[in-house]
PDB file of C-alpha atoms in Angstrom:
ATOM      1  CA  MET A   1      -0.002  -0.011   0.026  1.00 80.00           C
ATOM      2  CA  PRO A   2       1.522   3.351  -0.992  1.00 90.00           C
ATOM      3  CA  ILE A   3       2.227   5.928   1.746  1.00 93.00           C
ATOM      4  CA  VAL A   4       0.916   9.521   1.548  1.00 90.00           C
ATOM      5  CA  ASP A   5       2.286  12.217   3.826  1.00 91.00           C
ATOM      6  CA  PHE A   6      -0.255  14.397   5.547  1.00 88.00           C
ATOM      7  CA  SER A   7       0.710  17.537   7.478  1.00 78.00           C
ATOM      8  CA  VAL A   8      -0.897  20.743   8.610  1.00 69.00           C
ATOM      9  CA  ASP A   9       1.467  22.818   6.496  1.00 61.00           C
ATOM     10  CA  LYS A  10       0.901  20.882   3.295  1.00 56.00           C
ATOM     11  CA  PRO A  11      -0.969  22.949   0.769  1.00 45.00           C
ATOM     12  CA  ARG A  12      -4.629  22.002   0.335  1.00 49.00           C
ATOM     13  CA  ARG A  13      -5.125  24.226  -2.744  1.00 42.00           C
ATOM     14  CA  SER A  14      -3.279  24.645  -6.034  1.00 38.00           C
ATOM     15  CA  ASN A  15      -1.756  27.854  -7.192  1.00 43.00           C
ATOM     16  CA  ARG A  16      -5.038  28.598  -8.945  1.00 47.00           C
ATOM     17  CA  GLY A  17      -6.961  28.256  -5.713  1.00 45.00           C
ATOM     18  CA  THR A  18      -8.681  24.980  -6.581  1.00 46.00           C
ATOM     19  CA  PRO A  19      -8.736  22.221  -3.922  1.00 54.00           C
ATOM     20  CA  ILE A  20      -6.068  19.544  -4.232  1.00 62.00           C
ATOM     21  CA  GLU A  21      -7.875  16.177  -4.441  1.00 78.00           C
ATOM     22  CA  LEU A  22      -6.705  13.646  -1.882  1.00 84.00           C
ATOM     23  CA  PRO A  23      -6.570   9.914  -2.676  1.00 89.00           C
ATOM     24  CA  GLU A  24      -9.386   7.618  -1.555  1.00 90.00           C
ATOM     25  CA  PRO A  25      -8.822   7.092   2.196  1.00 88.00           C
ATOM     26  CA  GLY A  26      -8.643   3.306   2.044  1.00 87.00           C
ATOM     27  CA  THR A  27      -6.189   3.088  -0.927  1.00 89.00           C
ATOM     28  CA  VAL A  28      -3.134   4.460   0.925  1.00 94.00           C
ATOM     29  CA  ALA A  29      -1.465   4.493   4.289  1.00 94.00           C
ATOM     30  CA  TRP A  30      -1.522   7.968   5.825  1.00 96.00           C
ATOM     31  CA  ARG A  31       1.724   9.163   7.344  1.00 96.00           C
ATOM     32  CA  LEU A  32       1.150  11.890   9.990  1.00 95.00           C
ATOM     33  CA  ALA A  33       4.237  13.926  10.845  1.00 93.00           C
ATOM     34  CA  VAL A  34       4.445  17.089  12.887  1.00 91.00           C
ATOM     35  CA  ALA A  35       6.665  19.645  11.171  1.00 81.00           C
ATOM     36  CA  TYR A  36       9.459  21.072  13.328  1.00 76.00           C
ATOM     37  CA  GLY A  37       8.367  24.327  14.909  1.00 71.00           C
ATOM     38  CA  SER A  38       4.774  24.058  13.716  1.00 75.00           C
ATOM     39  CA  GLU A  39       2.010  25.374  15.886  1.00 76.00           C
ATOM     40  CA  GLY A  40      -0.398  23.113  17.684  1.00 79.00           C
ATOM     41  CA  GLY A  41       1.660  19.979  17.570  1.00 87.00           C
ATOM     42  CA  PHE A  42       0.042  16.579  17.113  1.00 92.00           C
ATOM     43  CA  GLU A  43      -3.325  17.746  18.318  1.00 92.00           C
ATOM     44  CA  ALA A  44      -3.632  20.258  15.478  1.00 91.00           C
ATOM     45  CA  LEU A  45      -2.314  17.728  12.950  1.00 93.00           C
ATOM     46  CA  TRP A  46      -4.797  15.063  14.108  1.00 95.00           C
ATOM     47  CA  SER A  47      -7.741  17.430  14.008  1.00 94.00           C
ATOM     48  CA  ALA A  48      -6.824  18.527  10.490  1.00 92.00           C
ATOM     49  CA  PHE A  49      -6.517  14.984   9.335  1.00 94.00           C
ATOM     50  CA  LEU A  50      -9.914  14.006  10.712  1.00 95.00           C
ATOM     51  CA  GLU A  51     -11.419  16.967   8.859  1.00 93.00           C
ATOM     52  CA  ALA A  52      -9.721  16.230   5.528  1.00 92.00           C
ATOM     53  CA  VAL A  53     -10.037  12.417   5.377  1.00 94.00           C
ATOM     54  CA  ASP A  54     -12.920  10.093   6.188  1.00 95.00           C
ATOM     55  CA  PRO A  55     -11.525   8.027   9.034  1.00 96.00           C
ATOM     56  CA  ALA A  56     -14.098   5.261   8.608  1.00 97.00           C
ATOM     57  CA  ALA A  57     -12.364   4.192   5.375  1.00 96.00           C
ATOM     58  CA  VAL A  58      -8.705   4.498   6.577  1.00 97.00           C
ATOM     59  CA  ARG A  59      -6.938   1.138   6.524  1.00 97.00           C
ATOM     60  CA  GLY A  60      -3.317   2.220   7.312  1.00 97.00           C
ATOM     61  CA  LEU A  61      -1.770   4.862   9.636  1.00 97.00           C
ATOM     62  CA  VAL A  62       1.932   5.729   9.939  1.00 97.00           C
ATOM     63  CA  LEU A  63       2.908   7.953  12.853  1.00 97.00           C
ATOM     64  CA  GLY A  64       6.012   9.946  12.107  1.00 95.00           C
ATOM     65  CA  PRO A  65       7.600  12.585  14.343  1.00 93.00           C
ATOM     66  CA  TRP A  66       4.919  13.720  16.833  1.00 93.00           C
ATOM     67  CA  TRP A  67       6.775  16.358  18.779  1.00 90.00           C
ATOM     68  CA  ILE A  68       7.369  20.041  17.981  1.00 83.00           C
ATOM     69  CA  GLN A  69      10.777  20.611  19.556  1.00 75.00           C
ATOM     70  CA  ASP A  70      11.728  18.388  22.462  1.00 76.00           C
ATOM     71  CA  TYR A  71      11.674  14.596  22.183  1.00 77.00           C
ATOM     72  CA  THR A  72       8.500  14.178  24.187  1.00 86.00           C
ATOM     73  CA  PRO A  73       6.847  10.764  24.842  1.00 90.00           C
ATOM     74  CA  VAL A  74       4.562   9.329  22.252  1.00 95.00           C
ATOM     75  CA  SER A  75       1.938   8.710  24.908  1.00 94.00           C
ATOM     76  CA  GLU A  76      -0.088  11.914  24.164  1.00 92.00           C
ATOM     77  CA  ALA A  77      -0.360  11.118  20.451  1.00 95.00           C
ATOM     78  CA  LEU A  78      -1.250   7.442  21.092  1.00 97.00           C
ATOM     79  CA  SER A  79      -3.922   8.541  23.598  1.00 96.00           C
ATOM     80  CA  ARG A  80      -5.458  10.834  20.996  1.00 96.00           C
ATOM     81  CA  ILE A  81      -5.484   7.984  18.429  1.00 97.00           C
ATOM     82  CA  VAL A  82      -7.019   5.579  20.952  1.00 97.00           C
ATOM     83  CA  ALA A  83      -9.650   8.074  21.978  1.00 97.00           C
ATOM     84  CA  ASP A  84     -10.896   8.198  18.355  1.00 97.00           C
ATOM     85  CA  ALA A  85     -10.549   4.473  17.725  1.00 98.00           C
ATOM     86  CA  ASP A  86     -14.248   4.004  17.089  1.00 97.00           C
ATOM     87  CA  ARG A  87     -13.982   6.331  14.117  1.00 97.00           C
ATOM     88  CA  PHE A  88     -11.509   3.920  12.443  1.00 98.00           C
ATOM     89  CA  PRO A  89     -13.417   0.669  12.103  1.00 97.00           C
ATOM     90  CA  ALA A  90     -11.420  -0.422   9.007  1.00 97.00           C
ATOM     91  CA  LEU A  91      -7.908   0.188  10.446  1.00 98.00           C
ATOM     92  CA  GLU A  92      -5.640  -2.791   9.732  1.00 98.00           C
ATOM     93  CA  GLY A  93      -2.068  -1.451   9.812  1.00 98.00           C
ATOM     94  CA  LEU A  94      -0.331   0.915  12.279  1.00 98.00           C
ATOM     95  CA  PHE A  95       3.342   1.959  12.284  1.00 98.00           C
ATOM     96  CA  ILE A  96       4.295   3.774  15.476  1.00 98.00           C
ATOM     97  CA  ALA A  97       7.276   6.062  15.166  1.00 97.00           C
ATOM     98  CA  ASP A  98       8.299   5.999  11.568  1.00 96.00           C
ATOM     99  CA  VAL A  99      11.239   8.249  12.397  1.00 95.00           C
ATOM    100  CA  SER A 100      14.622   8.371  10.685  1.00 93.00           C
ATOM    101  CA  SER A 101      17.923   9.084  12.377  1.00 91.00           C
ATOM    102  CA  GLU A 102      17.849  12.534  10.803  1.00 90.00           C
ATOM    103  CA  ASP A 103      14.922  13.360  13.026  1.00 91.00           C
ATOM    104  CA  CYS A 104      15.844  11.326  16.063  1.00 91.00           C
ATOM    105  CA  GLU A 105      18.069   8.380  16.875  1.00 94.00           C
ATOM    106  CA  ILE A 106      16.122   5.203  17.390  1.00 95.00           C
ATOM    107  CA  SER A 107      17.190   4.855  20.996  1.00 93.00           C
ATOM    108  CA  TRP A 108      16.326   8.456  21.831  1.00 94.00           C
ATOM    109  CA  LEU A 109      12.676   8.007  20.905  1.00 95.00           C
ATOM    110  CA  GLU A 110      10.513   8.385  23.961  1.00 95.00           C
ATOM    111  CA  MET A 111       7.982   5.537  23.806  1.00 96.00           C
ATOM    112  CA  SER A 112       5.186   4.465  26.205  1.00 96.00           C
ATOM    113  CA  ASP A 113       2.746   1.671  26.809  1.00 97.00           C
ATOM    114  CA  VAL A 114       1.376   0.425  23.418  1.00 97.00           C
ATOM    115  CA  THR A 115      -1.099  -2.053  24.913  1.00 97.00           C
ATOM    116  CA  PRO A 116      -4.069   0.325  24.743  1.00 97.00           C
ATOM    117  CA  VAL A 117      -3.567   0.594  20.939  1.00 97.00           C
ATOM    118  CA  LEU A 118      -3.909  -3.161  20.519  1.00 97.00           C
ATOM    119  CA  LYS A 119      -6.965  -3.241  22.678  1.00 96.00           C
ATOM    120  CA  ALA A 120      -8.602  -0.248  20.856  1.00 97.00           C
ATOM    121  CA  PHE A 121      -8.221  -1.709  17.357  1.00 97.00           C
ATOM    122  CA  PRO A 122      -9.551  -5.263  17.268  1.00 95.00           C
ATOM    123  CA  ARG A 123      -9.293  -5.399  13.415  1.00 96.00           C
ATOM    124  CA  LEU A 124      -5.577  -4.557  13.391  1.00 98.00           C
ATOM    125  CA  THR A 125      -3.490  -7.049  11.492  1.00 98.00           C
ATOM    126  CA  ASP A 126      -0.087  -5.267  11.320  1.00 98.00           C
ATOM    127  CA  LEU A 127       1.733  -3.356  14.033  1.00 98.00           C
ATOM    128  CA  VAL A 128       5.236  -1.977  13.853  1.00 98.00           C
ATOM    129  CA  VAL A 129       6.806  -0.099  16.786  1.00 98.00           C
ATOM    130  CA  ARG A 130      10.151   1.698  16.508  1.00 98.00           C
ATOM    131  CA  GLY A 131      12.054   2.707  19.575  1.00 97.00           C
ATOM    132  CA  GLY A 132      12.445   1.049  22.980  1.00 95.00           C
ATOM    133  CA  ASN A 133      13.062   3.849  25.510  1.00 95.00           C
ATOM    134  CA  GLY A 134      10.203   3.688  27.985  1.00 95.00           C
ATOM    135  CA  LEU A 135       8.384   1.033  25.926  1.00 97.00           C
ATOM    136  CA  ARG A 136       5.844  -1.117  27.682  1.00 97.00           C
ATOM    137  CA  LEU A 137       3.533  -3.949  26.645  1.00 97.00           C
ATOM    138  CA  GLU A 138       1.238  -5.816  28.975  1.00 97.00           C
ATOM    139  CA  PRO A 139      -0.208  -9.288  28.188  1.00 96.00           C
ATOM    140  CA  PHE A 140      -3.150  -9.019  25.795  1.00 96.00           C
ATOM    141  CA  ARG A 141      -5.320 -11.117  23.526  1.00 96.00           C
ATOM    142  CA  HIS A 142      -5.870 -10.175  19.877  1.00 97.00           C
ATOM    143  CA  GLU A 143      -7.766 -12.346  17.416  1.00 97.00           C
ATOM    144  CA  ARG A 144      -6.580 -10.762  14.091  1.00 98.00           C
ATOM    145  CA  LEU A 145      -3.027  -9.569  14.536  1.00 98.00           C
ATOM    146  CA  THR A 146      -0.840 -11.372  12.024  1.00 98.00           C
ATOM    147  CA  HIS A 147       2.363  -9.253  11.881  1.00 98.00           C
ATOM    148  CA  LEU A 148       4.130  -7.788  14.855  1.00 98.00           C
ATOM    149  CA  ARG A 149       7.556  -6.011  14.795  1.00 98.00           C
ATOM    150  CA  PHE A 150       9.555  -4.137  17.422  1.00 98.00           C
ATOM    151  CA  GLU A 151      12.534  -2.195  16.011  1.00 98.00           C
ATOM    152  CA  THR A 152      14.744  -1.026  18.868  1.00 97.00           C
ATOM    153  CA  GLY A 153      18.271  -0.305  19.852  1.00 97.00           C
ATOM    154  CA  GLY A 154      17.358  -1.655  23.297  1.00 97.00           C
ATOM    155  CA  LEU A 155      14.304  -3.879  23.817  1.00 97.00           C
ATOM    156  CA  PRO A 156      13.088  -4.012  27.448  1.00 97.00           C
ATOM    157  CA  GLY A 157      12.743  -7.526  28.765  1.00 97.00           C
ATOM    158  CA  ARG A 158       9.216  -6.623  30.035  1.00 97.00           C
ATOM    159  CA  VAL A 159       8.099  -6.179  26.432  1.00 98.00           C
ATOM    160  CA  VAL A 160       9.321  -9.668  25.471  1.00 98.00           C
ATOM    161  CA  ARG A 161       7.559 -11.100  28.581  1.00 97.00           C
ATOM    162  CA  GLY A 162       4.418  -9.215  27.542  1.00 97.00           C
ATOM    163  CA  ILE A 163       4.491 -10.936  24.200  1.00 97.00           C
ATOM    164  CA  THR A 164       5.119 -14.450  25.534  1.00 96.00           C
ATOM    165  CA  ALA A 165       2.236 -14.076  27.997  1.00 96.00           C
ATOM    166  CA  SER A 166      -0.182 -12.902  25.304  1.00 97.00           C
ATOM    167  CA  GLU A 167      -2.669 -14.885  23.285  1.00 96.00           C
ATOM    168  CA  LEU A 168      -2.150 -14.290  19.575  1.00 97.00           C
ATOM    169  CA  PRO A 169      -3.801 -17.123  17.654  1.00 97.00           C
ATOM    170  CA  ALA A 170      -3.497 -15.442  14.247  1.00 98.00           C
ATOM    171  CA  LEU A 171       0.138 -14.204  14.558  1.00 98.00           C
ATOM    172  CA  GLU A 172       2.112 -15.324  11.516  1.00 98.00           C
ATOM    173  CA  SER A 173       5.281 -13.052  11.758  1.00 98.00           C
ATOM    174  CA  LEU A 174       7.123 -11.813  14.816  1.00 98.00           C
ATOM    175  CA  GLU A 175      10.316  -9.758  14.722  1.00 98.00           C
ATOM    176  CA  LEU A 176      12.219  -8.518  17.797  1.00 98.00           C
ATOM    177  CA  TRP A 177      15.250  -6.253  17.630  1.00 98.00           C
ATOM    178  CA  PHE A 178      16.956  -6.709  20.966  1.00 98.00           C
ATOM    179  CA  GLY A 179      19.628  -3.994  20.822  1.00 96.00           C
ATOM    180  CA  VAL A 180      22.096  -3.376  23.568  1.00 95.00           C
ATOM    181  CA  ASP A 181      21.965  -3.038  27.380  1.00 94.00           C
ATOM    182  CA  GLU A 182      23.343   0.532  27.208  1.00 93.00           C
ATOM    183  CA  TYR A 183      20.042   1.599  25.639  1.00 92.00           C
ATOM    184  CA  GLY A 184      17.676  -0.467  27.761  1.00 92.00           C
ATOM    185  CA  GLY A 185      17.991  -3.881  26.034  1.00 94.00           C
ATOM    186  CA  ASP A 186      17.855  -6.003  29.162  1.00 96.00           C
ATOM    187  CA  ALA A 187      15.955  -9.013  27.591  1.00 96.00           C
ATOM    188  CA  THR A 188      17.601 -12.380  28.175  1.00 96.00           C
ATOM    189  CA  ILE A 189      17.436 -15.823  26.594  1.00 96.00           C
ATOM    190  CA  ASP A 190      15.174 -16.840  29.393  1.00 96.00           C
ATOM    191  CA  ASP A 191      12.633 -14.186  28.288  1.00 97.00           C
ATOM    192  CA  VAL A 192      12.729 -15.631  24.769  1.00 96.00           C
ATOM    193  CA  ALA A 193      12.341 -19.317  25.852  1.00 96.00           C
ATOM    194  CA  PRO A 194       8.474 -19.331  25.898  1.00 95.00           C
ATOM    195  CA  LEU A 195       8.506 -18.238  22.236  1.00 94.00           C
ATOM    196  CA  LEU A 196      10.683 -21.129  21.222  1.00 96.00           C
ATOM    197  CA  ALA A 197       8.514 -23.769  22.882  1.00 94.00           C
ATOM    198  CA  GLY A 198       6.079 -23.607  20.028  1.00 88.00           C
ATOM    199  CA  THR A 199       2.940 -23.616  22.084  1.00 90.00           C
ATOM    200  CA  ARG A 200       2.003 -19.962  22.328  1.00 88.00           C
ATOM    201  CA  LEU A 201       1.822 -18.962  18.672  1.00 95.00           C
ATOM    202  CA  PRO A 202       0.177 -21.703  16.572  1.00 95.00           C
ATOM    203  CA  ALA A 203       0.015 -19.693  13.320  1.00 97.00           C
ATOM    204  CA  LEU A 204       3.691 -18.463  13.405  1.00 98.00           C
ATOM    205  CA  ARG A 205       5.547 -18.926  10.190  1.00 98.00           C
ATOM    206  CA  HIS A 206       8.255 -16.246  10.437  1.00 98.00           C
ATOM    207  CA  LEU A 207      10.399 -15.554  13.481  1.00 98.00           C
ATOM    208  CA  GLY A 208      13.030 -12.878  13.696  1.00 98.00           C
ATOM    209  CA  LEU A 209      15.233 -12.795  16.836  1.00 98.00           C
ATOM    210  CA  GLN A 210      17.617 -10.112  15.672  1.00 98.00           C
ATOM    211  CA  ASN A 211      20.057  -7.299  16.500  1.00 98.00           C
ATOM    212  CA  SER A 212      21.247  -9.053  19.594  1.00 97.00           C
ATOM    213  CA  GLU A 213      24.421  -9.094  21.762  1.00 96.00           C
ATOM    214  CA  PHE A 214      23.502 -12.630  22.797  1.00 97.00           C
ATOM    215  CA  GLN A 215      22.969 -13.939  19.285  1.00 98.00           C
ATOM    216  CA  ASP A 216      25.064 -17.034  19.886  1.00 98.00           C
ATOM    217  CA  GLU A 217      22.822 -17.964  22.747  1.00 98.00           C
ATOM    218  CA  ILE A 218      19.765 -17.447  20.642  1.00 98.00           C
ATOM    219  CA  ALA A 219      21.197 -19.596  17.900  1.00 98.00           C
ATOM    220  CA  ALA A 220      22.020 -22.397  20.359  1.00 98.00           C
ATOM    221  CA  ALA A 221      18.471 -22.219  21.744  1.00 98.00           C
ATOM    222  CA  VAL A 222      16.873 -22.137  18.336  1.00 98.00           C
ATOM    223  CA  ALA A 223      18.855 -25.188  17.334  1.00 97.00           C
ATOM    224  CA  HIS A 224      16.609 -27.356  19.637  1.00 97.00           C
ATOM    225  CA  ALA A 225      13.444 -25.194  19.713  1.00 98.00           C
ATOM    226  CA  PRO A 226      10.161 -26.898  18.821  1.00 97.00           C
ATOM    227  CA  VAL A 227       8.917 -23.719  17.145  1.00 97.00           C
ATOM    228  CA  VAL A 228      11.338 -24.086  14.306  1.00 97.00           C
ATOM    229  CA  ALA A 229       9.402 -27.002  12.774  1.00 97.00           C
ATOM    230  CA  GLN A 230       6.422 -24.706  12.007  1.00 97.00           C
ATOM    231  CA  LEU A 231       8.508 -21.898  10.506  1.00 98.00           C
ATOM    232  CA  SER A 232       8.983 -21.103   6.843  1.00 98.00           C
ATOM    233  CA  THR A 233      11.478 -18.301   7.401  1.00 98.00           C
ATOM    234  CA  LEU A 234      13.894 -17.501  10.199  1.00 98.00           C
ATOM    235  CA  SER A 235      16.014 -14.473  10.890  1.00 98.00           C
ATOM    236  CA  LEU A 236      18.986 -14.370  13.330  1.00 98.00           C
ATOM    237  CA  SER A 237      20.420 -11.326  11.599  1.00 98.00           C
ATOM    238  CA  MET A 238      21.810  -7.932  12.640  1.00 97.00           C
ATOM    239  CA  GLY A 239      23.589  -9.258  15.740  1.00 97.00           C
ATOM    240  CA  VAL A 240      26.977 -10.626  16.779  1.00 97.00           C
ATOM    241  CA  LEU A 241      26.525 -14.178  15.615  1.00 97.00           C
ATOM    242  CA  SER A 242      29.862 -15.956  15.575  1.00 97.00           C
ATOM    243  CA  ASP A 243      31.188 -19.356  14.526  1.00 97.00           C
ATOM    244  CA  GLU A 244      30.189 -20.766  17.935  1.00 97.00           C
ATOM    245  CA  GLY A 245      26.552 -19.855  17.406  1.00 98.00           C
ATOM    246  CA  ALA A 246      26.488 -20.989  13.812  1.00 98.00           C
ATOM    247  CA  THR A 247      28.036 -24.372  14.809  1.00 98.00           C
ATOM    248  CA  ALA A 248      25.358 -24.881  17.444  1.00 98.00           C
ATOM    249  CA  LEU A 249      22.671 -23.993  14.949  1.00 97.00           C
ATOM    250  CA  LEU A 250      23.937 -26.486  12.359  1.00 97.00           C
ATOM    251  CA  ASP A 251      24.489 -29.256  14.913  1.00 97.00           C
ATOM    252  CA  GLY A 252      20.884 -28.987  16.065  1.00 97.00           C
ATOM    253  CA  GLN A 253      17.621 -29.918  14.359  1.00 96.00           C
ATOM    254  CA  PRO A 254      17.424 -29.910  10.558  1.00 95.00           C
ATOM    255  CA  LEU A 255      16.735 -26.541   8.954  1.00 97.00           C
ATOM    256  CA  THR A 256      16.298 -27.773   5.386  1.00 96.00           C
ATOM    257  CA  HIS A 257      12.509 -27.197   5.472  1.00 97.00           C
ATOM    258  CA  LEU A 258      13.068 -23.461   5.682  1.00 98.00           C
ATOM    259  CA  LYS A 259      12.522 -21.274   2.584  1.00 98.00           C
ATOM    260  CA  SER A 260      15.022 -18.691   3.890  1.00 98.00           C
ATOM    261  CA  LEU A 261      17.508 -18.141   6.732  1.00 98.00           C
ATOM    262  CA  ASP A 262      18.624 -14.546   7.246  1.00 98.00           C
ATOM    263  CA  LEU A 263      21.973 -14.201   8.992  1.00 98.00           C
ATOM    264  CA  HIS A 264      23.137 -10.877   7.520  1.00 98.00           C
ATOM    265  CA  HIS A 265      25.416  -8.712   9.675  1.00 97.00           C
ATOM    266  CA  HIS A 266      27.361 -11.507  11.322  1.00 97.00           C
ATOM    267  CA  TYR A 267      30.867 -12.441  12.510  1.00 97.00           C
ATOM    268  CA  LEU A 268      31.287 -15.746  10.764  1.00 97.00           C
ATOM    269  CA  SER A 269      34.561 -16.878   9.329  1.00 96.00           C
ATOM    270  CA  GLU A 270      34.705 -17.611   5.544  1.00 96.00           C
ATOM    271  CA  ALA A 271      35.022 -21.334   6.389  1.00 97.00           C
ATOM    272  CA  MET A 272      31.878 -21.248   8.553  1.00 97.00           C
ATOM    273  CA  GLN A 273      29.940 -19.350   5.882  1.00 97.00           C
ATOM    274  CA  GLU A 274      30.789 -21.975   3.398  1.00 97.00           C
ATOM    275  CA  ARG A 275      29.738 -24.700   5.843  1.00 97.00           C
ATOM    276  CA  VAL A 276      26.358 -23.019   6.323  1.00 98.00           C
ATOM    277  CA  ARG A 277      25.781 -22.858   2.569  1.00 97.00           C
ATOM    278  CA  GLU A 278      26.765 -26.525   2.065  1.00 97.00           C
ATOM    279  CA  ALA A 279      24.516 -27.645   4.899  1.00 97.00           C
ATOM    280  CA  LEU A 280      21.466 -25.842   3.517  1.00 97.00           C
ATOM    281  CA  PRO A 281      21.597 -26.232  -0.219  1.00 95.00           C
ATOM    282  CA  GLY A 282      17.863 -25.637  -0.837  1.00 94.00           C
ATOM    283  CA  VAL A 283      17.516 -22.729   1.561  1.00 97.00           C
ATOM    284  CA  ASP A 284      17.930 -19.059   0.575  1.00 98.00           C
ATOM    285  CA  VAL A 285      20.635 -18.083   3.084  1.00 98.00           C
ATOM    286  CA  ASP A 286      21.579 -14.409   3.459  1.00 98.00           C
ATOM    287  CA  LEU A 287      25.187 -14.180   4.629  1.00 98.00           C
ATOM    288  CA  SER A 288      25.744 -10.594   3.511  1.00 97.00           C
ATOM    289  CA  ASP A 289      27.339  -7.872   5.516  1.00 95.00           C
ATOM    290  CA  ALA A 290      30.092  -9.991   7.091  1.00 94.00           C
ATOM    291  CA  GLU A 291      31.754  -8.032   9.894  1.00 91.00           C
ATOM    292  CA  GLU A 292      35.176  -8.255  11.536  1.00 85.00           C
ATOM    293  CA  GLU A 293      36.023  -7.800  15.200  1.00 72.00           C
ATOM    294  CA  ASP A 294      37.943  -4.627  15.894  1.00 66.00           C
ATOM    295  CA  GLU A 295      41.362  -4.765  17.456  1.00 58.00           C
ATOM    296  CA  ASP A 296      39.874  -4.910  20.948  1.00 59.00           C
ATOM    297  CA  GLU A 297      37.713  -7.874  19.900  1.00 67.00           C
ATOM    298  CA  TRP A 298      34.532  -5.836  20.081  1.00 85.00           C
ATOM    299  CA  ARG A 299      31.483  -6.879  18.134  1.00 91.00           C
ATOM    300  CA  TYR A 300      28.624  -4.612  17.283  1.00 93.00           C
ATOM    301  CA  VAL A 301      24.930  -5.111  16.585  1.00 95.00           C
ATOM    302  CA  GLU A 302      23.639  -3.409  13.467  1.00 95.00           C
ATOM    303  CA  VAL A 303      21.255  -0.995  15.243  1.00 94.00           C
ATOM    304  CA  SER A 304      21.925   0.415  18.739  1.00 91.00           C
ATOM    305  CA  GLU A 305      21.836   4.204  19.138  1.00 86.00           C
TER     306      GLU A 305
END
């Protein structure tokens, strides 16, 4: 679905004074972004959007920068969206914090509890959340959610535990970017364990456990995880995967049923990369972005700050 930017400052009339026709509300995802220094902030933007676009037909919303100057928490903007949830009966996709590093680094984004959003939109199928600072998620049940992704430079363990304690019978794809402890990424392999048991998410077909400082531990756990048998695609990318983790992965259960295995941004030796390819001849394996330890033997995840 194409994305259309909507802002208070965007012209609504042409140079000739005629109204500029907007696309049909349900044919695009609407990206709402507060321009730096604009008056009224998100409240003014939201009110203008509801006046210009029929919310009953909107299927996709993308929340860009919501602050005027300081990096304020997203809670006020989410509260406004939740308050008007009944006006969006067709909403299926929501991206919270589609913010580039030019506007704010991912780990500087001030997040909040996103549970009310999931409870307010029972027809939601796709949710993406970017940023982990202050992020919270309580256990919930959602009948229609099929795709869930958390992009962070530091994923709080409480969020992972919130997911594992939730009931998501339709969830087909789950991606978690763990990040680093310095930016609040305190999740552990014990937090991930319930996901790997294969009992909580019956419809899961894609699992991404990514961007982690404990990527070798994840690989070793995945090697014997019951959930792998139901997957079509698996991503252990963006982290500090080494030969140790790759060896554990290959020495575990067969992975030849997978359509793809994403390991990009890794620390595997050339010999280990070749071993992975030979072991999985029918699997589309992504081994791009091979990294090297620096002289102090430091390894870095792909996304932190």
